[in-house]
Coordinates of C-alpha atoms in Angstrom, one line a residue:
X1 CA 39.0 -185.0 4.8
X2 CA 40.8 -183.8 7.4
X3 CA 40.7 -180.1 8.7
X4 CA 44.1 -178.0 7.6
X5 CA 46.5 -177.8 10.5
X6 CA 45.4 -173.7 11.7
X7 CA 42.0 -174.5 11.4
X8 CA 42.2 -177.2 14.0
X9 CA 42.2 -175.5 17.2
X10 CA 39.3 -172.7 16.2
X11 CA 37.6 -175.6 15.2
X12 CA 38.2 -177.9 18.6
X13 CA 36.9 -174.6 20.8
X14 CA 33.9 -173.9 18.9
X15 CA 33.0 -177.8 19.3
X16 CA 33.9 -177.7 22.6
X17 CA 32.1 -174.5 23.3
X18 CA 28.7 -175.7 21.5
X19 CA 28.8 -178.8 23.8
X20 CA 29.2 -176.9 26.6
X21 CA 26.1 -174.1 26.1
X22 CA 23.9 -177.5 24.8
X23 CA 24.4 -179.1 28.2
X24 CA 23.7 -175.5 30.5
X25 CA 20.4 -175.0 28.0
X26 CA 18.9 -178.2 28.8
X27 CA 19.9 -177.8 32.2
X28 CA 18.2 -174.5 32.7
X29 CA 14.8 -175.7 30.6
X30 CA 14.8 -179.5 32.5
X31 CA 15.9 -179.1 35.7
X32 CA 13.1 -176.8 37.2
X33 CA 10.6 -179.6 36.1
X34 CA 13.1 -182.2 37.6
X35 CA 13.2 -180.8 41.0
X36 CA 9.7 -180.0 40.7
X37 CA 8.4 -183.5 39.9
X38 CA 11.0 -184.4 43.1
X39 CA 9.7 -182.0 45.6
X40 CA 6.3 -183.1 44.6
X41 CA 7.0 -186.5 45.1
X42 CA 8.8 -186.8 48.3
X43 CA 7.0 -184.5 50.8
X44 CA 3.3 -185.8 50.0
X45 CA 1.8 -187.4 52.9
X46 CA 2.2 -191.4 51.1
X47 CA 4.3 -194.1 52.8
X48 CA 6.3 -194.0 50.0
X49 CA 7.4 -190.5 50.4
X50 CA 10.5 -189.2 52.4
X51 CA 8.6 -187.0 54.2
X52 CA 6.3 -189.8 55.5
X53 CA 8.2 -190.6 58.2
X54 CA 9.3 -187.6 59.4
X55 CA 5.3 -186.5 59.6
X56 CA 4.7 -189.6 61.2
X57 CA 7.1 -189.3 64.2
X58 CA 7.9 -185.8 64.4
X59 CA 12.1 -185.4 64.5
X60 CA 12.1 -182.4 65.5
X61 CA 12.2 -180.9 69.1
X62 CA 9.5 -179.3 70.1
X63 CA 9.3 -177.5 73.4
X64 CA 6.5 -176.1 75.7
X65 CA 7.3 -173.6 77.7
X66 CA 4.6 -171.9 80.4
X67 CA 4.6 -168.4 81.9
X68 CA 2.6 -167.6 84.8
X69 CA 1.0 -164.4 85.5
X70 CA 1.1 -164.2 89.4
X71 CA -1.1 -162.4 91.3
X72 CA 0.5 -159.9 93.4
X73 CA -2.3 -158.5 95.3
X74 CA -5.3 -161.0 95.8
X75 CA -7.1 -159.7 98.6
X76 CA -7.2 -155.5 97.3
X77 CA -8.8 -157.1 94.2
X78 CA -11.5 -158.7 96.0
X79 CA -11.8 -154.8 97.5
X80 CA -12.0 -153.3 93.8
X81 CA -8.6 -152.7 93.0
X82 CA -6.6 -152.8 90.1
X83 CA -5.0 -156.3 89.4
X84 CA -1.0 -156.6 89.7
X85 CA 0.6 -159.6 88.1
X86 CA 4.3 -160.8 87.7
X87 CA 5.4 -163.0 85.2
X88 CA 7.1 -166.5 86.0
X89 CA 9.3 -168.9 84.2
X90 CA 9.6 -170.0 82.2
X91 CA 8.4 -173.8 83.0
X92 CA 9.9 -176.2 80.0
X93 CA 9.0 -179.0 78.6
X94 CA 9.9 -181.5 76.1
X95 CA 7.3 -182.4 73.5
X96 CA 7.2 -185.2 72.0
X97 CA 4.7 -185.8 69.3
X98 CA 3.6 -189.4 67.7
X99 CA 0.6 -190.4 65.3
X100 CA -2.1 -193.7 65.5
X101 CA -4.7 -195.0 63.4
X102 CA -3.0 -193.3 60.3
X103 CA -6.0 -194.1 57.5
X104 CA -5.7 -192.6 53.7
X105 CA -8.8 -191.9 52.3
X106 CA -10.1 -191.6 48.4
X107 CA -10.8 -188.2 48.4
X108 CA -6.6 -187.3 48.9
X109 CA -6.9 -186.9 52.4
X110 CA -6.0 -188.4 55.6
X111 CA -7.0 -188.6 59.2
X112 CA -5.1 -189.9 62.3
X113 CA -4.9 -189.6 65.9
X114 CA -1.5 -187.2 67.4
X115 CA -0.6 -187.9 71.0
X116 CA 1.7 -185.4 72.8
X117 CA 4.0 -186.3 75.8
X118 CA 5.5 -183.8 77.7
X119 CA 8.8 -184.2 79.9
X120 CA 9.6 -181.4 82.2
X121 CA 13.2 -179.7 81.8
X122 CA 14.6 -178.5 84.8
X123 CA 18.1 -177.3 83.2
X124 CA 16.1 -175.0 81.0
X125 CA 13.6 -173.8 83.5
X126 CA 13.3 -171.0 85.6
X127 CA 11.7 -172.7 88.6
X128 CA 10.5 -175.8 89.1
X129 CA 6.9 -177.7 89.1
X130 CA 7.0 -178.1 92.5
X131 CA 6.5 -174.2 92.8
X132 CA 3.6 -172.5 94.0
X133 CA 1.7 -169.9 92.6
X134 CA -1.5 -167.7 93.3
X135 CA -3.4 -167.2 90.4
X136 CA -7.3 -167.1 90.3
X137 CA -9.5 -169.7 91.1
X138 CA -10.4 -170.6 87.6
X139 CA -13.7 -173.5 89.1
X140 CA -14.5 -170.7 91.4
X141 CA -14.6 -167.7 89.4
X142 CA -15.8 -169.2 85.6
X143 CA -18.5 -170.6 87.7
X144 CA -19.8 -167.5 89.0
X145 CA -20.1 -165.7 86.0
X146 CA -21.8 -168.8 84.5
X147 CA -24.4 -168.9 87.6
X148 CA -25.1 -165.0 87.2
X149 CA -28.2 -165.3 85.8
X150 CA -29.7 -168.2 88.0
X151 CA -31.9 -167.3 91.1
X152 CA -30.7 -165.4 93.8
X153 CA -31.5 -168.0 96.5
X154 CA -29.7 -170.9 94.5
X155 CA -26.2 -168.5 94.6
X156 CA -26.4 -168.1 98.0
X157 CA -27.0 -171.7 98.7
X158 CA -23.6 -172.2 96.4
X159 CA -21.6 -169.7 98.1
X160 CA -22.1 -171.1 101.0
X161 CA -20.8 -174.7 100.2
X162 CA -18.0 -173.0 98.5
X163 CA -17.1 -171.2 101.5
X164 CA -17.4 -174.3 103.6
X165 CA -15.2 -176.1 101.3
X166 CA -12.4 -173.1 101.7
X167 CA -12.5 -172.0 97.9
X168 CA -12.1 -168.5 97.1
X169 CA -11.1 -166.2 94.1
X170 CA -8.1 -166.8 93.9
X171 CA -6.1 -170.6 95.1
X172 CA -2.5 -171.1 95.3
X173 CA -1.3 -173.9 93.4
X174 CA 1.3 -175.9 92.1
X175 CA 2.5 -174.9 88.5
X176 CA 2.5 -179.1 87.7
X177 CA -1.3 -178.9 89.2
X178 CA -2.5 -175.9 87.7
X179 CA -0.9 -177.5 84.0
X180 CA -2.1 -180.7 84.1
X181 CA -5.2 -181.2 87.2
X182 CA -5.6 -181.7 90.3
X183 CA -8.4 -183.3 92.5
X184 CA -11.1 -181.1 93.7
X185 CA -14.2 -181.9 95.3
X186 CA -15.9 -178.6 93.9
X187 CA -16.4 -180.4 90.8
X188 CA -18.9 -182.5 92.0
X189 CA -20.5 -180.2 94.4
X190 CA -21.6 -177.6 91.6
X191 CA -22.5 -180.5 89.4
X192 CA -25.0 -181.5 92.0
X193 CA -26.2 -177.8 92.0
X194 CA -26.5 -177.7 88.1
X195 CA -26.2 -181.0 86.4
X196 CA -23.5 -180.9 84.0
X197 CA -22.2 -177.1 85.0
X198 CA -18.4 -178.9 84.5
X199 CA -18.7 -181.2 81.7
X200 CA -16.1 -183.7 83.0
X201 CA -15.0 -185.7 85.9
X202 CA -11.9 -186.1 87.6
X203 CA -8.8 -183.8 87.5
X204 CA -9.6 -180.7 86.8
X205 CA -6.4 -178.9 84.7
X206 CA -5.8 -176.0 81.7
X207 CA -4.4 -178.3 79.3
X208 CA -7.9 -179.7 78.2
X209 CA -8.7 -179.9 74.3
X210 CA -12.2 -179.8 72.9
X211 CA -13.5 -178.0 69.9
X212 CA -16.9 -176.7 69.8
X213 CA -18.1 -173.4 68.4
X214 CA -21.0 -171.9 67.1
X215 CA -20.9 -172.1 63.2
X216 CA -19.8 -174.1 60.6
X217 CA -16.7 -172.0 59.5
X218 CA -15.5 -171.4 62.7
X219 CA -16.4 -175.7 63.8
X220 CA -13.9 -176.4 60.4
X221 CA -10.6 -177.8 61.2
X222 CA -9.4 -175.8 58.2
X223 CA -5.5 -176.4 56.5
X224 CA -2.9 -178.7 57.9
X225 CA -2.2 -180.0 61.3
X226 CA 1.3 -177.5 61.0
X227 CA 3.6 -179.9 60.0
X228 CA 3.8 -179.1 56.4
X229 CA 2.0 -177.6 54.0
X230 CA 1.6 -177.7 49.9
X231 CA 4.9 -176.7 48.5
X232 CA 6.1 -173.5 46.2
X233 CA 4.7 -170.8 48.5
X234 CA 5.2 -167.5 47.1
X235 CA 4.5 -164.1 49.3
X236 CA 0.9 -164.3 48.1
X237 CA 0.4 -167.8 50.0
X238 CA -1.4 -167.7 53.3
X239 CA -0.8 -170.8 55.8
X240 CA -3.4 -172.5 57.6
X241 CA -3.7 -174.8 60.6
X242 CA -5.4 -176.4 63.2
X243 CA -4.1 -175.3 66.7
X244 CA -5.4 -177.7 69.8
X245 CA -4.2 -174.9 71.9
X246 CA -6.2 -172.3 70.5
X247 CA -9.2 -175.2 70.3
X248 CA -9.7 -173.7 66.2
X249 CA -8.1 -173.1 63.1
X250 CA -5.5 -170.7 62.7
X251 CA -4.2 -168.6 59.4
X252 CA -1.0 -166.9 58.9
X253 CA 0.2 -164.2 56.5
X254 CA 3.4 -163.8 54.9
X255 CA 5.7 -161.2 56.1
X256 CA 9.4 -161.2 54.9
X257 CA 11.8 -163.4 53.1
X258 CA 14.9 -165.1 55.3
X259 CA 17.7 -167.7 55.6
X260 CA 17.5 -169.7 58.7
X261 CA 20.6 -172.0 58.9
X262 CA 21.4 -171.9 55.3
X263 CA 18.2 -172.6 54.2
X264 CA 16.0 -169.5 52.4
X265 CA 12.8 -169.3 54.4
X266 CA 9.1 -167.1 54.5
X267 CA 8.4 -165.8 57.6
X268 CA 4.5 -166.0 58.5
X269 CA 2.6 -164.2 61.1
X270 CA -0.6 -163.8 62.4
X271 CA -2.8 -160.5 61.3
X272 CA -4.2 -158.5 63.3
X273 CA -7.5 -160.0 62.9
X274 CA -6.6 -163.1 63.8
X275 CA -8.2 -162.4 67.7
X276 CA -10.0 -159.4 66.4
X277 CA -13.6 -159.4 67.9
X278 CA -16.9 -159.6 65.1
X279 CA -17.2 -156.4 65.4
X280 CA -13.6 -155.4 63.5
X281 CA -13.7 -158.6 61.6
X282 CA -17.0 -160.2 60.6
X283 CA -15.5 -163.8 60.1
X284 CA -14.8 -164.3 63.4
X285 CA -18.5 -164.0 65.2
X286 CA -18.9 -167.5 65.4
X287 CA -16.0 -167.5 68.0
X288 CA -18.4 -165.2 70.2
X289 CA -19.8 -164.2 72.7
X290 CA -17.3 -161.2 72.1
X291 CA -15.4 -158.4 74.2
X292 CA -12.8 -156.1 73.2
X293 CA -11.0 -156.8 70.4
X294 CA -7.7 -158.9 70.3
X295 CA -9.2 -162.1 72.7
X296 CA -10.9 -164.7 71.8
X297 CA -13.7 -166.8 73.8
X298 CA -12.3 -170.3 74.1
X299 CA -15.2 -171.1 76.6
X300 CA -16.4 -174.2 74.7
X301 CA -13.4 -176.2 74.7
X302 CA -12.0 -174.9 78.4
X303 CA -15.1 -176.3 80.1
X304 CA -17.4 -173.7 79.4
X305 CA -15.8 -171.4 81.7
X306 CA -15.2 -167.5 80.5
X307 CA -11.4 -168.5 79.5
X308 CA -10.2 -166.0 76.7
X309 CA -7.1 -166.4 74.2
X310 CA -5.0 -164.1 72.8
X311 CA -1.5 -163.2 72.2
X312 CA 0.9 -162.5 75.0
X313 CA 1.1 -159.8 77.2
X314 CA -2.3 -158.7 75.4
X315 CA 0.2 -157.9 72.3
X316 CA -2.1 -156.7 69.3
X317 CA -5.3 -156.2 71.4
X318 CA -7.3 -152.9 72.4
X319 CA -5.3 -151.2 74.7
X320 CA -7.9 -151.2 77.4
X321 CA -7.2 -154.5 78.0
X322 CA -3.5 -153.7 78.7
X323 CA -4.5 -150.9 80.7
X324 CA -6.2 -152.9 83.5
X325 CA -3.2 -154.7 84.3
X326 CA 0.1 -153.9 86.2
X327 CA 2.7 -155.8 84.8
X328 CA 2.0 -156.4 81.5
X329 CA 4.6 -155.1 78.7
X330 CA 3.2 -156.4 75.3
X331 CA 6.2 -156.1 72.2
X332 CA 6.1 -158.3 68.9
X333 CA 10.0 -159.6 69.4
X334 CA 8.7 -161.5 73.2
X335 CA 5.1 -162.2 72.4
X336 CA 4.7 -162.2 68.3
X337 CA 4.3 -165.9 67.2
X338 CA 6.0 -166.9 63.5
X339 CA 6.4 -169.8 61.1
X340 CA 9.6 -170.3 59.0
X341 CA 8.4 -172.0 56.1
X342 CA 10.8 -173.5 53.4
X343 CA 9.2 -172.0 50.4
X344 CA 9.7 -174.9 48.1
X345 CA 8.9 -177.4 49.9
X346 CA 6.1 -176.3 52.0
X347 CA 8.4 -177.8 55.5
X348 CA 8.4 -175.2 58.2
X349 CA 12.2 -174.9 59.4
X350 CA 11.6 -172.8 62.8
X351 CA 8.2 -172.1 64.7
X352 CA 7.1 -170.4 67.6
X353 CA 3.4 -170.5 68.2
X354 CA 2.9 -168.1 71.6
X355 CA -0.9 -167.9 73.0
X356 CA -2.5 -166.6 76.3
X357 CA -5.0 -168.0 78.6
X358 CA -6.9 -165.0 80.7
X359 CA -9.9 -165.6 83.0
X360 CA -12.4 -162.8 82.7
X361 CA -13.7 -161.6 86.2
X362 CA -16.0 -159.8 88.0
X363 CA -18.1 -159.4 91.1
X364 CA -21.6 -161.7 90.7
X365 CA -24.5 -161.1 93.1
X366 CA -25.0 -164.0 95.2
X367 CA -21.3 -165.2 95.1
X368 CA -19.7 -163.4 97.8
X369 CA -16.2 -165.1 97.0
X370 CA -16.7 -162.5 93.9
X371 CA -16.2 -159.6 96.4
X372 CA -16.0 -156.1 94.8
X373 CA -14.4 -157.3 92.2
X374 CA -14.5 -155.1 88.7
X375 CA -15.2 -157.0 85.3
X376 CA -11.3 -157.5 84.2
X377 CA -9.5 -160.4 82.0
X378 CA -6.7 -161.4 84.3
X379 CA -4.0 -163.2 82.2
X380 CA -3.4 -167.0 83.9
X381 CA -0.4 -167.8 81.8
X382 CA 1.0 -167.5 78.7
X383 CA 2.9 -170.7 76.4
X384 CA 4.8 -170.8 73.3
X385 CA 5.5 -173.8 71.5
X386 CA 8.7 -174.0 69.4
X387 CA 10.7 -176.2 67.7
X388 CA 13.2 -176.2 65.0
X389 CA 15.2 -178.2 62.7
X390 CA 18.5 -179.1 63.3
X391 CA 21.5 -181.9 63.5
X392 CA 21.1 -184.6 60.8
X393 CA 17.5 -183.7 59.8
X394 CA 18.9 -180.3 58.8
X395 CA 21.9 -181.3 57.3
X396 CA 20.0 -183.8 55.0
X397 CA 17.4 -181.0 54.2
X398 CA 20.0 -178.5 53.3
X399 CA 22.3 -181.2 51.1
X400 CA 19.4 -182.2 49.4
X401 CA 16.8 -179.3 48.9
X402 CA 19.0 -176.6 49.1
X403 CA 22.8 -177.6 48.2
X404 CA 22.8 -180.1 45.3
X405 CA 19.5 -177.4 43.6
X406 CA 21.8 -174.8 43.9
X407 CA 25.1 -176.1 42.7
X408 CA 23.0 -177.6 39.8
X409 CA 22.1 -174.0 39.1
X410 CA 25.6 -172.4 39.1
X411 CA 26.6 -175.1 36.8
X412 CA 24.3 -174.6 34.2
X413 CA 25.1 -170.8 34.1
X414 CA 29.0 -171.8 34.0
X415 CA 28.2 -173.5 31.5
X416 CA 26.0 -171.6 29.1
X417 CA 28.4 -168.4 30.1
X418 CA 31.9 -171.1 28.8
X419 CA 30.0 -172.4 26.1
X420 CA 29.5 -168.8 24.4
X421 CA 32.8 -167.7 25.5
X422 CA 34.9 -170.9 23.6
X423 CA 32.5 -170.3 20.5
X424 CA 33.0 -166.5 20.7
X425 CA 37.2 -167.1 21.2
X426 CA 37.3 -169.9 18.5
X427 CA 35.1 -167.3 15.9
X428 CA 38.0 -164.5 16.8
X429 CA 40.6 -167.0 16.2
X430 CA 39.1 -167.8 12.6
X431 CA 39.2 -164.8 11.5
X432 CA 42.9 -164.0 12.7
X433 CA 43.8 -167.0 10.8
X434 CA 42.1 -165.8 7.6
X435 CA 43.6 -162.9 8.0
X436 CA 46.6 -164.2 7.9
X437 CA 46.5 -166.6 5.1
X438 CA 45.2 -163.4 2.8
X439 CA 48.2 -161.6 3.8
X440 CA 50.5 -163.9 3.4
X441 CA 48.7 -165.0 -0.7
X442 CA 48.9 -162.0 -1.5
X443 CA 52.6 -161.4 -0.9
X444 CA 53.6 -164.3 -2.9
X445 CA 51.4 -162.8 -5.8
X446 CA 51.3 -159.4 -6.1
X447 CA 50.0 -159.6 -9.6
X448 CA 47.0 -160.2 -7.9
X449 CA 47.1 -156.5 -6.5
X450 CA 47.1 -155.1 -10.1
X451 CA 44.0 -154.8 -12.2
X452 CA 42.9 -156.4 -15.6
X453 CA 44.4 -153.7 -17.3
X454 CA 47.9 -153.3 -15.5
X455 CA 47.6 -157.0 -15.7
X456 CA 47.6 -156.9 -19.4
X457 CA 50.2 -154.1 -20.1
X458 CA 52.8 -156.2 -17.9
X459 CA 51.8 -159.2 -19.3
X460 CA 52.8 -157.6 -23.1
X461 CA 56.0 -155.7 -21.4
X462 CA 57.1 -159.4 -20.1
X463 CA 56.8 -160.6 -23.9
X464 CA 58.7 -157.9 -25.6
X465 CA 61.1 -158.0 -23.1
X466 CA 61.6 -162.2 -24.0
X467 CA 61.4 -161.4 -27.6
X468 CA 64.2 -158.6 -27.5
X469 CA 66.5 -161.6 -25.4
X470 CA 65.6 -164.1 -27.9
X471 CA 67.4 -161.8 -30.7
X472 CA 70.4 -161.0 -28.9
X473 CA 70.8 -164.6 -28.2
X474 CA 70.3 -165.6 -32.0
X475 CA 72.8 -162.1 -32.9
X476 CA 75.5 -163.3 -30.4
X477 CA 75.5 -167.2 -31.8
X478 CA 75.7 -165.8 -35.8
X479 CA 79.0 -163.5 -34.6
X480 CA 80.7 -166.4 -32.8
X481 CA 80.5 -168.8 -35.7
X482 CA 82.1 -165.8 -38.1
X483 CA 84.8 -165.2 -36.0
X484 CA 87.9 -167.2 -36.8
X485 CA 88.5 -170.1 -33.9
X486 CA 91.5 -169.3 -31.5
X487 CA 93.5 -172.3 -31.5
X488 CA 93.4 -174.2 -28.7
X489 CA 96.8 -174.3 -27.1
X490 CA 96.3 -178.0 -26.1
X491 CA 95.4 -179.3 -29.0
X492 CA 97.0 -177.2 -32.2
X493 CA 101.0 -176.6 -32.1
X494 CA 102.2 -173.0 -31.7
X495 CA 103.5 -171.3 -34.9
X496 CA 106.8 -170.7 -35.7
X497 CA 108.6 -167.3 -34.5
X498 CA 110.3 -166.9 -38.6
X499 CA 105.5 -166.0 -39.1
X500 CA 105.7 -163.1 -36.9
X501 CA 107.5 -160.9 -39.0
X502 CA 106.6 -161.2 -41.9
X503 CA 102.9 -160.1 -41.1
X504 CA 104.1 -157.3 -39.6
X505 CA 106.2 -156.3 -42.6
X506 CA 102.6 -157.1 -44.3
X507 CA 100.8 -154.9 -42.0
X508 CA 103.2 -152.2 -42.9
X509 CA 103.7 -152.3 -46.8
X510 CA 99.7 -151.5 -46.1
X511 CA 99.5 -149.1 -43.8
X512 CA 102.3 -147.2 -46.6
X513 CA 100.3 -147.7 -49.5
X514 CA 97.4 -146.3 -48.0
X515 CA 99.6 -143.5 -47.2
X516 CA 100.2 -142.5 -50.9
X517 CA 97.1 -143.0 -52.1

């Protein structure tokens, strides 16, 4: 049966309305697990994954760019003197990164082999490769403090061949050499002093990976290679990964929530124990021997010579250290490295991983290329490598982990918020028309208004009143039909005017007699 014409448009809103807050409900209960199950799907390290390919062949540009710590006063070192440096650069490149031998194993993980190329970049350099630099003789000086406790005779018999070769503390170098080797006929002489003293042939250069240390937590290549990581961080989520640079594995904290390009990012950054010494942090003795705290000994994968790591500028580590060197101005904005880290996703959107190499130094008995010169860790250089998403990659990243998630959202508020809004207007709208139908009854009836009783007594008033019309009726009907007919004057003649008269004389004989009586 169909719905009375006022009830038709309450009724049509609160449909419409139910529809409505139905659809937002089962988009706000399904559509977490929908984008969950997505996410989950597509940035797994499988072929079949979107994010395969884009871990595969990196997309991103990553750049590598070297500051140089240049020695402004070699020979008063040598005398005893404090160490000046200037910084240099920066010295860009372009790094481009590619993976081999990609094999997926039964346990859930996978292992490869990541080659790096590096293009210099003139138009973002400050300087160019061809430039020289002075900066300490890293063969030279490394190998005196590892010949320190040899005999006394065999150090002389070294520094003599090193000072017939021209090698002293400090060289002066080409920033391509000093990055990537150069030639030098040293190698071989101190490897025929002590066997194996440099564990390599050939070019000797600072960007050499190995990985050695001296227990099993600190051996671990622990986390991710820092590409991605598992996805729905949340503040309490700590990234890990494996650093060639830094020759070990490296965690991150979270530090504050952001928006880089659109997209809603964690910031990570390394603690302060990251390069603290065993001493201050217990977890880190295997990366021993140990100095002050805030360096690290990278000796075993920089050719066992005393190299140390750290953050720029000495930024986080024992002020002594800082306090050594001229030239050295350590602040987190220059020299604090960070990960931007969508957190749903695990897919860092902006990096900048800064490290230091320093060379630690001092005068060795024996060696007289050591001089006078007081135990200090000189900074080399100092490189950060960044890299960030952008162009297409970004724009598909924001359309389809950030937009279409979002809008989705909005819409099932919209609706759940016009969905209660046409139920509530269509309710209001009832009730006005019920209203109005009551009204509108009870004027037509207002017997209604009375009670039984008033009812009752109108009911007998109505009758008495019908019953006193009925006998007037049947009174006036009995007096018509005594009363004599008036002639009808078109159908009965008119009488004579001789009658007249005589009913008047009639009237009056009477009215005479009724005078005498």
């Amino acid at each position: 049966m169909a719905a009375p014409a006022g009830r038709r448009v309450p009724l049509a809103l609160g449909l419409t309305g139910l529809v409505f807050a139905l659809f937002g409900l089962v988009l706000f209960f399904v559509l977490p697990d929908v984008v969950r199950d997505q996410v989950i799907k597509n940035v797994r390290i499988d072929p079949n994954s979107i994010a395969f390919s884009m871990w595969k062949d990196v997309p991103v540009p990553f750049y590598l760019s070297a500051f140089f710590f240049e020695v402004m006063n070699p020979n008063e070192i040598r005398l005893g003197a404090k160490p000046v440096v200037n910084q240099r650069g920066p010295y860009v490149y372009r790094e481009y990164r590619f993976k081999t031998n990609i094999t997926f194993h039964d346990n859930g993980t996978v292992s490869f082999l990541e080659y790096r190329r590096f293009y210099f970049q003139p138009d973002l350099s400050h300087g160019m490769e061809e430039d020289y630099i002075v900066v300490p003789n890293i063969l030279v000086m490394g190998a005196a403090v590892m010949l320190e406790t040899l005999p006394q005779l065999l150090k002389m018999l070294i520094s003599g061949a090193l000072a017939g070769m021209g090698q002293g503390a400090f060289m002066n170098r080409t920033v391509g050499e000093i990055m990537w080797g150069y030639d030098d006929p040293l190698i071989d002489v101190l490897n025929n002093f002590v066997p194996g003293l440099i564990p390599f042939k050939g070019k000797f250069g600072l960007f050499v990976d190995l990985n050695y240390w001296q227990s099993d937590e600190c051996n671990m290549i622990n986390g991710t290679s820092g590409e991605m990581w598992p996805p729905f961080m949340t503040p309490s989520s700590s990234l890990e990964f494996y650093s060639p640079d830094a020759c070990r594995s490296m965690k991150l904290v979270y530090e504050q929530s952001g928006v880089f390009k659109g997209v809603p990012t964690y910031r990570f950054v390394a603690p302060k124990t990251l390069f603290a010494n065993g001493t201050d942090y217990p977890p880190n003795e295997g990366f021993c021997p140990c100095r002050e705290s805030g360096i690290q000994n990278v000796s075993t994968c920089r050719m066992n010579a005393p190299v140390f790591i750290s953050h720029p500028h000495f930024y986080n580590a024992d002020p002594v250290l800082v306090e050594a060197v001229d030239g050295l101005h350590p602040n987190k904005e220059q020299h604090g490295l960070f990960l931007d880290v969508h957190p749903v996703t695990g897919i860092p959107m902006n990096c900048s991983i800064k490290l230091q190499l320093s060379l630690y130094m001092k005068k060795v008995s024996g060696i007289s290329q050591t001089g006078q010169i007081k135990p200090v860790v000189l900074p080399i250089l100092w490189f950060a490598e960044s890299g960030a998403i952008e162009g297409s990659v970004l724009k598909q990243f924001y359309t389809n982990l950030v937009l279409i998630p979002s809008v989705l959202e909005y819409v099932q508020y919209i609706c759940i918020g016009l969905g209660v809004a046409l139920i509530v207007a269509a309710i209001v709208l009832e009730v006005k028309r019920q209203t109005r139908h009551d009204k509108s009854t009870a004027e037509c009836s207002p017997v209604d208004s009375y009670t039984p009783v008033l009812r009752e007594a109108q009911a007998e008033l109505t009758g008495e009143r019908q019953q006193s019309s009925h006998h007037g009726d049947e009174a006036t009907r009995n007096a018509r039909e005594k009363s004599p007919r008036e002639p009808d004057p078109r159908t009965e003649p008119p009488q004579s005017s001789e009658t007249t008269p005589l009913l008047q004389d009639d009237s009056k004989t009477n009215q005479n007699d009724a005078a005498e009586a």
